[in-house]
């Protein structure tokens, strides 16, 4: 039985035996250093209801992590409450809805979503009571600006997108996109799935976005896969700060910490999770950020982009077709096997299954849907 189970285990593809090129939804390889603090008794054994003066270390860590994430992304404030990227998306849309309602603009009931967006975006918008309107993407991978200008209007609540997009390219007209949506009275939501590509180089807040969720399991080395635990902090511009979920860590004049709740923040959308979310996961992200430092953060963007462009070039050299050959890749890129499917009857799923035969995990296939026979 032991030998049988061991053989079954060996059939699994693992990060220490293979490359797992899963595009934007990558399960990062977590270094042991980021896992160490969670086992330290002073963090691991503290009870959520411990007196505040006995939990000041955790509170201080949370405040510092909020500050680091805000500076890295260019936003005014950050909440650590959301327990996953999906809950972070949900939080961001609730904040946008609260903002419009406070201004008496309940008629803004449409969220614009490019066809290059992540699949969760339209689902989250519908969950928050919005209608969804797709915005097409041009042949070069950029959002069709003319189509966007035609789509915006008094019904527009906001635009959900990420930059670089799921097409693997940086939106070159992002400032004009932001102006178009803002001029129509809408807000911009940034899906943080592709933050690796720009970390330390450019900030979504500076592009004109009003709210962001960050997947700490994608960009800050916390565990991913197997259903959790996750963490999806949300950053906001100053116009959305008053609606942020509670409780949040406040600091007293004597340097101590306390929980701010709805009595101090009456316009808050309320609670999303107990206390400050998944504290152990946030601790891993904090340690990762501290180990990297400012220079290390810049290298994340540089190395992820360099690796993607290197791999893209090597694959094109052996006959693969890039979906957007005129564009430089970000931290990911798209291949299309449409030519092979047409002339040889070999589809993307055929290539993916053959890679598994050689003990290499296949990339994400057939996503995004706008590229035929797609490898992400």
Short mmCIF file of C-alpha atoms in Angstrom, two decimals:
data_model
loop_
_atom_site.label_atom_id
_atom_site.label_comp_id
_atom_site.label_asym_id
_atom_site.label_seq_id
_atom_site.Cartn_x
_atom_site.Cartn_y
_atom_site.Cartn_z
CA UNK A 1 0.00 0.00 0.00
CA UNK A 2 2.81 2.42 0.85
CA UNK A 3 4.56 1.77 -2.47
CA UNK A 4 1.27 2.14 -4.33
CA UNK A 5 0.52 5.52 -2.69
CA UNK A 6 4.04 6.71 -3.36
CA UNK A 7 3.69 5.86 -7.07
CA UNK A 8 0.41 7.81 -7.19
CA UNK A 9 2.09 10.78 -5.54
CA UNK A 10 4.93 10.70 -8.07
CA UNK A 11 2.42 11.07 -10.90
CA UNK A 12 1.57 14.60 -9.72
CA UNK A 13 3.43 17.42 -11.44
CA UNK A 14 5.14 19.53 -8.79
CA UNK A 15 7.01 22.83 -8.79
CA UNK A 16 10.21 21.14 -7.61
CA UNK A 17 10.16 18.72 -10.57
CA UNK A 18 8.74 20.80 -13.42
CA UNK A 19 7.84 24.26 -14.62
CA UNK A 20 4.17 25.13 -14.15
CA UNK A 21 3.47 28.00 -16.62
CA UNK A 22 -0.10 28.89 -15.63
CA UNK A 23 -0.19 32.46 -16.91
CA UNK A 24 -1.71 35.13 -14.69
CA UNK A 25 -3.21 32.67 -12.19
CA UNK A 26 0.19 31.25 -11.35
CA UNK A 27 0.83 29.34 -8.15
CA UNK A 28 4.08 30.95 -7.12
CA UNK A 29 6.88 28.94 -5.52
CA UNK A 30 6.87 30.05 -1.89
CA UNK A 31 10.33 30.26 -0.35
CA UNK A 32 10.76 28.76 3.10
CA UNK A 33 11.75 32.18 4.48
CA UNK A 34 8.23 33.53 3.93
CA UNK A 35 6.74 30.57 5.79
CA UNK A 36 8.93 30.91 8.89
CA UNK A 37 7.13 33.74 10.75
CA UNK A 38 3.84 31.84 10.85
CA UNK A 39 5.44 29.22 13.07
CA UNK A 40 6.83 31.74 15.56
CA UNK A 41 4.85 31.23 18.80
CA UNK A 42 4.33 34.96 19.44
CA UNK A 43 2.40 35.16 16.17
CA UNK A 44 1.04 31.63 15.83
CA UNK A 45 -0.38 31.24 19.33
CA UNK A 46 -2.03 34.62 19.84
CA UNK A 47 -5.81 34.46 20.25
CA UNK A 48 -8.04 36.81 18.20
CA UNK A 49 -9.68 38.02 21.44
CA UNK A 50 -6.40 38.68 23.22
CA UNK A 51 -6.23 42.12 24.90
CA UNK A 52 -5.15 44.83 22.48
CA UNK A 53 -1.95 45.57 24.38
CA UNK A 54 -0.91 41.94 23.87
CA UNK A 55 -1.57 42.07 20.13
CA UNK A 56 0.21 45.31 19.29
CA UNK A 57 2.81 43.46 17.19
CA UNK A 58 0.17 42.07 14.86
CA UNK A 59 -1.56 45.45 14.69
CA UNK A 60 1.68 47.21 13.83
CA UNK A 61 2.44 44.61 11.15
CA UNK A 62 -1.00 45.19 9.63
CA UNK A 63 -0.52 48.97 9.59
CA UNK A 64 2.90 48.66 7.96
CA UNK A 65 1.62 46.19 5.35
CA UNK A 66 -1.26 48.54 4.52
CA UNK A 67 1.24 51.36 4.04
CA UNK A 68 3.58 49.30 1.85
CA UNK A 69 0.77 48.09 -0.39
CA UNK A 70 -0.62 51.63 -0.70
CA UNK A 71 2.78 53.06 -1.71
CA UNK A 72 3.46 50.24 -4.18
CA UNK A 73 0.13 50.68 -5.96
CA UNK A 74 -0.34 54.46 -5.67
CA UNK A 75 -3.55 54.39 -3.63
CA UNK A 76 -4.62 56.46 -0.64
CA UNK A 77 -5.60 53.65 1.73
CA UNK A 78 -5.69 49.85 1.91
CA UNK A 79 -7.93 47.39 3.75
CA UNK A 80 -6.66 43.90 4.57
CA UNK A 81 -10.13 42.49 5.23
CA UNK A 82 -10.91 40.47 2.04
CA UNK A 83 -10.06 36.78 2.38
CA UNK A 84 -9.46 36.14 -1.32
CA UNK A 85 -9.04 37.86 -4.66
CA UNK A 86 -12.69 37.10 -5.43
CA UNK A 87 -13.81 38.78 -2.20
CA UNK A 88 -11.48 41.65 -3.03
CA UNK A 89 -13.26 42.11 -6.37
CA UNK A 90 -16.61 42.01 -4.60
CA UNK A 91 -15.39 44.62 -2.10
CA UNK A 92 -14.19 46.93 -4.87
CA UNK A 93 -17.57 46.84 -6.63
CA UNK A 94 -19.42 47.40 -3.33
CA UNK A 95 -17.27 50.51 -2.76
CA UNK A 96 -18.09 51.82 -6.23
CA UNK A 97 -21.79 51.16 -5.61
CA UNK A 98 -21.66 52.95 -2.23
CA UNK A 99 -19.97 55.94 -3.85
CA UNK A 100 -22.64 56.34 -6.54
CA UNK A 101 -25.51 55.81 -4.09
CA UNK A 102 -24.15 58.50 -1.78
CA UNK A 103 -24.33 60.90 -4.71
CA UNK A 104 -27.90 59.92 -5.59
CA UNK A 105 -26.80 58.20 -8.79
CA UNK A 106 -28.48 54.81 -8.49
CA UNK A 107 -29.18 54.97 -12.22
CA UNK A 108 -25.53 54.08 -12.85
CA UNK A 109 -26.13 50.35 -13.22
CA UNK A 110 -23.74 49.27 -16.02
CA UNK A 111 -20.17 48.03 -15.59
CA UNK A 112 -17.99 48.02 -18.69
CA UNK A 113 -15.61 45.07 -19.07
CA UNK A 114 -13.12 44.54 -21.92
CA UNK A 115 -13.14 41.16 -23.64
CA UNK A 116 -9.53 40.79 -22.43
CA UNK A 117 -10.64 40.85 -18.77
CA UNK A 118 -10.50 37.99 -16.29
CA UNK A 119 -13.54 35.75 -16.17
CA UNK A 120 -14.40 36.62 -12.59
CA UNK A 121 -14.97 40.31 -13.42
CA UNK A 122 -18.42 39.99 -15.05
CA UNK A 123 -19.51 37.48 -12.40
CA UNK A 124 -18.58 39.88 -9.60
CA UNK A 125 -20.36 42.78 -11.30
CA UNK A 126 -23.57 40.75 -11.62
CA UNK A 127 -23.31 39.67 -7.97
CA UNK A 128 -23.27 43.35 -7.01
CA UNK A 129 -26.43 44.01 -9.01
CA UNK A 130 -24.86 45.53 -12.11
CA UNK A 131 -25.48 44.91 -15.78
CA UNK A 132 -22.40 44.06 -17.84
CA UNK A 133 -21.44 45.47 -21.22
CA UNK A 134 -18.42 44.12 -23.04
CA UNK A 135 -15.91 46.40 -24.73
CA UNK A 136 -14.01 44.83 -27.67
CA UNK A 137 -10.25 44.60 -28.00
CA UNK A 138 -8.42 45.50 -31.22
CA UNK A 139 -6.06 43.32 -33.26
CA UNK A 140 -3.08 44.72 -31.33
CA UNK A 141 -4.50 43.67 -27.95
CA UNK A 142 -5.42 47.19 -26.79
CA UNK A 143 -8.96 48.18 -25.77
CA UNK A 144 -10.91 49.66 -28.69
CA UNK A 145 -11.06 53.28 -27.56
CA UNK A 146 -13.77 54.28 -30.06
CA UNK A 147 -15.98 51.43 -28.82
CA UNK A 148 -15.37 52.51 -25.22
CA UNK A 149 -16.35 56.11 -25.97
CA UNK A 150 -19.54 54.84 -27.58
CA UNK A 151 -20.34 52.63 -24.57
CA UNK A 152 -19.92 55.17 -21.74
CA UNK A 153 -22.78 57.39 -20.63
CA UNK A 154 -24.94 58.41 -17.66
CA UNK A 155 -25.61 54.71 -16.99
CA UNK A 156 -21.89 53.90 -16.51
CA UNK A 157 -20.90 52.89 -12.98
CA UNK A 158 -17.35 51.97 -13.89
CA UNK A 159 -14.85 50.00 -15.92
CA UNK A 160 -13.18 46.79 -14.69
CA UNK A 161 -9.83 45.94 -16.22
CA UNK A 162 -6.23 45.03 -15.50
CA UNK A 163 -3.12 46.45 -17.06
CA UNK A 164 -1.29 44.58 -18.54
CA UNK A 165 -4.39 42.75 -19.70
CA UNK A 166 -5.00 39.03 -20.15
CA UNK A 167 -3.73 39.53 -23.70
CA UNK A 168 -0.31 39.87 -22.06
CA UNK A 169 0.23 43.44 -23.29
CA UNK A 170 0.30 46.85 -21.60
CA UNK A 171 -2.62 49.15 -22.45
CA UNK A 172 -0.84 52.01 -24.20
CA UNK A 173 -3.81 54.41 -24.00
CA UNK A 174 -4.61 53.80 -20.36
CA UNK A 175 -4.65 57.51 -19.45
CA UNK A 176 -7.12 58.26 -22.23
CA UNK A 177 -9.23 55.28 -21.16
CA UNK A 178 -9.29 56.61 -17.59
CA UNK A 179 -10.25 60.11 -18.75
CA UNK A 180 -13.06 58.74 -20.91
CA UNK A 181 -14.62 56.84 -17.98
CA UNK A 182 -14.11 59.65 -15.45
CA UNK A 183 -15.57 62.27 -17.79
CA UNK A 184 -18.70 60.10 -18.00
CA UNK A 185 -18.92 60.00 -14.18
CA UNK A 186 -17.74 56.40 -13.80
CA UNK A 187 -14.92 54.91 -11.73
CA UNK A 188 -12.07 52.59 -12.69
CA UNK A 189 -11.49 49.23 -11.02
CA UNK A 190 -8.10 47.49 -11.31
CA UNK A 191 -7.94 43.69 -11.17
CA UNK A 192 -4.59 43.04 -9.49
CA UNK A 193 -3.96 39.63 -11.09
CA UNK A 194 -1.16 40.95 -13.32
CA UNK A 195 0.54 43.18 -10.78
CA UNK A 196 3.78 41.17 -11.03
CA UNK A 197 4.44 42.65 -14.46
CA UNK A 198 4.58 46.26 -13.27
CA UNK A 199 5.64 45.96 -9.63
CA UNK A 200 8.15 48.69 -8.81
CA UNK A 201 7.82 50.19 -12.30
CA UNK A 202 4.41 51.88 -12.54
CA UNK A 203 1.46 52.19 -10.17
CA UNK A 204 -2.24 51.63 -11.02
CA UNK A 205 -3.18 54.65 -8.92
CA UNK A 206 -1.04 56.83 -11.18
CA UNK A 207 -2.83 55.42 -14.25
CA UNK A 208 -6.13 56.82 -12.98
CA UNK A 209 -7.69 53.79 -11.27
CA UNK A 210 -9.91 54.41 -8.22
CA UNK A 211 -9.84 50.97 -6.58
CA UNK A 212 -7.67 47.84 -6.77
CA UNK A 213 -7.66 44.36 -5.32
CA UNK A 214 -4.33 42.60 -4.86
CA UNK A 215 -3.86 38.83 -4.93
CA UNK A 216 -1.18 38.30 -2.30
CA UNK A 217 -0.87 34.68 -3.45
CA UNK A 218 0.12 35.90 -6.91
CA UNK A 219 2.39 38.83 -6.15
CA UNK A 220 3.45 38.44 -2.52
CA UNK A 221 4.29 34.73 -2.21
CA UNK A 222 1.50 33.61 0.11
CA UNK A 223 0.12 30.09 -0.52
CA UNK A 224 -2.17 29.48 -3.46
CA UNK A 225 -4.04 26.41 -4.60
CA UNK A 226 -6.06 23.80 -2.76
CA UNK A 227 -8.83 26.27 -1.97
CA UNK A 228 -6.96 28.69 0.25
CA UNK A 229 -6.34 30.33 2.56
CA UNK A 230 -6.21 33.52 0.54
CA UNK A 231 -5.87 37.26 0.96
CA UNK A 232 -7.08 39.98 -1.41
CA UNK A 233 -6.43 43.44 0.12
CA UNK A 234 -8.17 46.38 -1.53
CA UNK A 235 -6.69 49.83 -2.13
CA UNK A 236 -8.79 52.94 -2.76
CA UNK A 237 -8.37 56.53 -3.87
CA UNK A 238 -9.26 59.31 -1.44
CA UNK A 239 -12.81 59.60 -2.83
CA UNK A 240 -13.63 56.04 -1.73
CA UNK A 241 -11.88 55.98 1.66
CA UNK A 242 -14.98 56.78 3.72
CA UNK A 243 -16.76 53.65 2.41
CA UNK A 244 -14.00 51.13 3.25
CA UNK A 245 -14.97 48.01 5.23
CA UNK A 246 -14.50 47.85 8.98
CA UNK A 247 -12.83 47.18 11.30
CA UNK A 248 -9.53 48.86 10.40
CA UNK A 249 -6.48 49.37 12.54
CA UNK A 250 -6.27 52.88 13.98
CA UNK A 251 -3.39 54.41 15.92
CA UNK A 252 -3.80 56.45 19.08
CA UNK A 253 -1.77 59.52 19.97
CA UNK A 254 0.25 57.49 22.49
CA UNK A 255 1.36 55.13 19.71
CA UNK A 256 -1.00 52.29 20.64
CA UNK A 257 -3.43 50.61 18.28
CA UNK A 258 -7.17 49.97 18.29
CA UNK A 259 -9.96 48.81 15.99
CA UNK A 260 -11.92 51.50 14.14
CA UNK A 261 -15.48 50.35 13.53
CA UNK A 262 -18.69 51.75 12.06
CA UNK A 263 -19.17 54.15 15.01
CA UNK A 264 -16.16 56.09 13.66
CA UNK A 265 -16.78 55.23 10.00
CA UNK A 266 -20.57 55.47 9.55
CA UNK A 267 -20.41 55.38 5.72
CA UNK A 268 -18.52 52.05 5.70
CA UNK A 269 -19.87 49.13 3.68
CA UNK A 270 -19.50 47.12 6.92
CA UNK A 271 -17.73 43.91 7.84
CA UNK A 272 -16.32 41.41 5.33
CA UNK A 273 -14.49 39.13 7.74
CA UNK A 274 -13.58 38.95 11.39
CA UNK A 275 -10.78 41.23 12.60
CA UNK A 276 -8.26 41.89 9.79
CA UNK A 277 -8.80 38.88 7.54
CA UNK A 278 -6.43 35.94 7.26
CA UNK A 279 -3.75 37.23 9.62
CA UNK A 280 -1.25 34.39 9.04
CA UNK A 281 -1.41 34.83 5.27
CA UNK A 282 -0.92 38.59 5.62
CA UNK A 283 2.09 37.94 7.83
CA UNK A 284 3.71 35.89 5.07
CA UNK A 285 3.16 38.71 2.58
CA UNK A 286 4.61 41.25 5.01
CA UNK A 287 7.72 39.13 5.51
CA UNK A 288 8.12 38.66 1.76
CA UNK A 289 7.93 42.42 1.22
CA UNK A 290 10.43 43.09 4.01
CA UNK A 291 12.89 40.52 2.64
CA UNK A 292 12.69 41.98 -0.90
CA UNK A 293 12.84 45.64 0.05
CA UNK A 294 12.47 48.46 -2.45
CA UNK A 295 15.14 47.15 -4.86
CA UNK A 296 13.76 43.62 -4.71
CA UNK A 297 10.26 44.83 -5.60
CA UNK A 298 11.66 46.43 -8.76
CA UNK A 299 13.36 43.15 -9.69
CA UNK A 300 10.03 41.30 -9.49
CA UNK A 301 8.68 43.30 -12.41
CA UNK A 302 11.95 43.13 -14.33
CA UNK A 303 12.51 39.38 -13.98
CA UNK A 304 8.91 38.32 -14.61
CA UNK A 305 8.82 40.39 -17.81
CA UNK A 306 12.26 39.23 -18.93
CA UNK A 307 11.35 35.57 -18.40
CA UNK A 308 8.10 35.90 -20.36
CA UNK A 309 9.77 37.63 -23.33
CA UNK A 310 12.61 35.08 -23.35
CA UNK A 311 10.20 32.14 -23.39
CA UNK A 312 8.02 33.80 -26.03
CA UNK A 313 11.03 34.30 -28.32
CA UNK A 314 12.27 30.73 -27.87
CA UNK A 315 8.84 29.29 -28.68
CA UNK A 316 8.43 31.47 -31.76
CA UNK A 317 11.90 30.33 -32.92
CA UNK A 318 10.67 26.71 -32.98
CA UNK A 319 7.51 27.48 -34.94
CA UNK A 320 4.89 28.66 -32.44
CA UNK A 321 2.74 31.69 -33.35
CA UNK A 322 2.39 34.62 -30.97
CA UNK A 323 -1.13 36.02 -30.79
CA UNK A 324 0.26 39.57 -30.82
CA UNK A 325 3.65 39.30 -32.56
CA UNK A 326 4.16 43.06 -32.81
CA UNK A 327 3.83 43.56 -29.04
CA UNK A 328 6.29 42.94 -26.24
CA UNK A 329 5.06 40.54 -23.59
CA UNK A 330 4.44 41.59 -20.02
CA UNK A 331 4.78 38.83 -17.39
CA UNK A 332 2.78 36.50 -19.64
CA UNK A 333 2.04 36.09 -23.35
CA UNK A 334 -0.41 34.35 -25.66
CA UNK A 335 0.30 31.70 -28.27
CA UNK A 336 -2.23 30.56 -30.85
CA UNK A 337 -2.28 27.12 -32.48
CA UNK A 338 -4.95 28.13 -35.00
CA UNK A 339 -2.55 27.55 -37.91
CA UNK A 340 -1.64 24.06 -36.71
CA UNK A 341 -5.29 23.23 -36.10
CA UNK A 342 -6.24 24.30 -39.62
CA UNK A 343 -3.41 22.65 -41.55
CA UNK A 344 -2.42 19.70 -39.35
CA UNK A 345 -5.47 18.99 -37.20
CA UNK A 346 -3.42 19.61 -34.05
CA UNK A 347 -5.31 21.71 -31.48
CA UNK A 348 -4.23 23.54 -28.34
CA UNK A 349 -5.59 20.76 -26.14
CA UNK A 350 -3.54 18.19 -28.14
CA UNK A 351 -0.37 20.15 -27.42
CA UNK A 352 -1.33 20.55 -23.75
CA UNK A 353 -1.91 16.82 -23.26
CA UNK A 354 1.35 15.97 -25.02
CA UNK A 355 3.24 18.30 -22.68
CA UNK A 356 1.82 16.32 -19.76
CA UNK A 357 3.16 13.13 -21.34
CA UNK A 358 6.61 14.70 -21.01
CA UNK A 359 6.00 15.64 -17.35
CA UNK A 360 5.56 19.33 -18.12
CA UNK A 361 2.43 21.03 -16.83
CA UNK A 362 0.49 22.68 -19.65
CA UNK A 363 -0.26 26.41 -19.60
CA UNK A 364 -3.82 27.70 -19.31
CA UNK A 365 -5.61 26.77 -22.57
CA UNK A 366 -8.48 28.41 -24.47
CA UNK A 367 -8.34 31.59 -22.38
CA UNK A 368 -8.87 34.40 -23.12
CA UNK A 369 -11.69 33.35 -25.42
CA UNK A 370 -10.96 36.05 -28.01
CA UNK A 371 -7.80 34.19 -29.21
CA UNK A 372 -8.48 30.91 -31.09
CA UNK A 373 -6.61 27.75 -29.94
CA UNK A 374 -5.01 29.81 -27.19
CA UNK A 375 -2.13 29.07 -24.81
CA UNK A 376 -1.79 31.60 -21.96
#
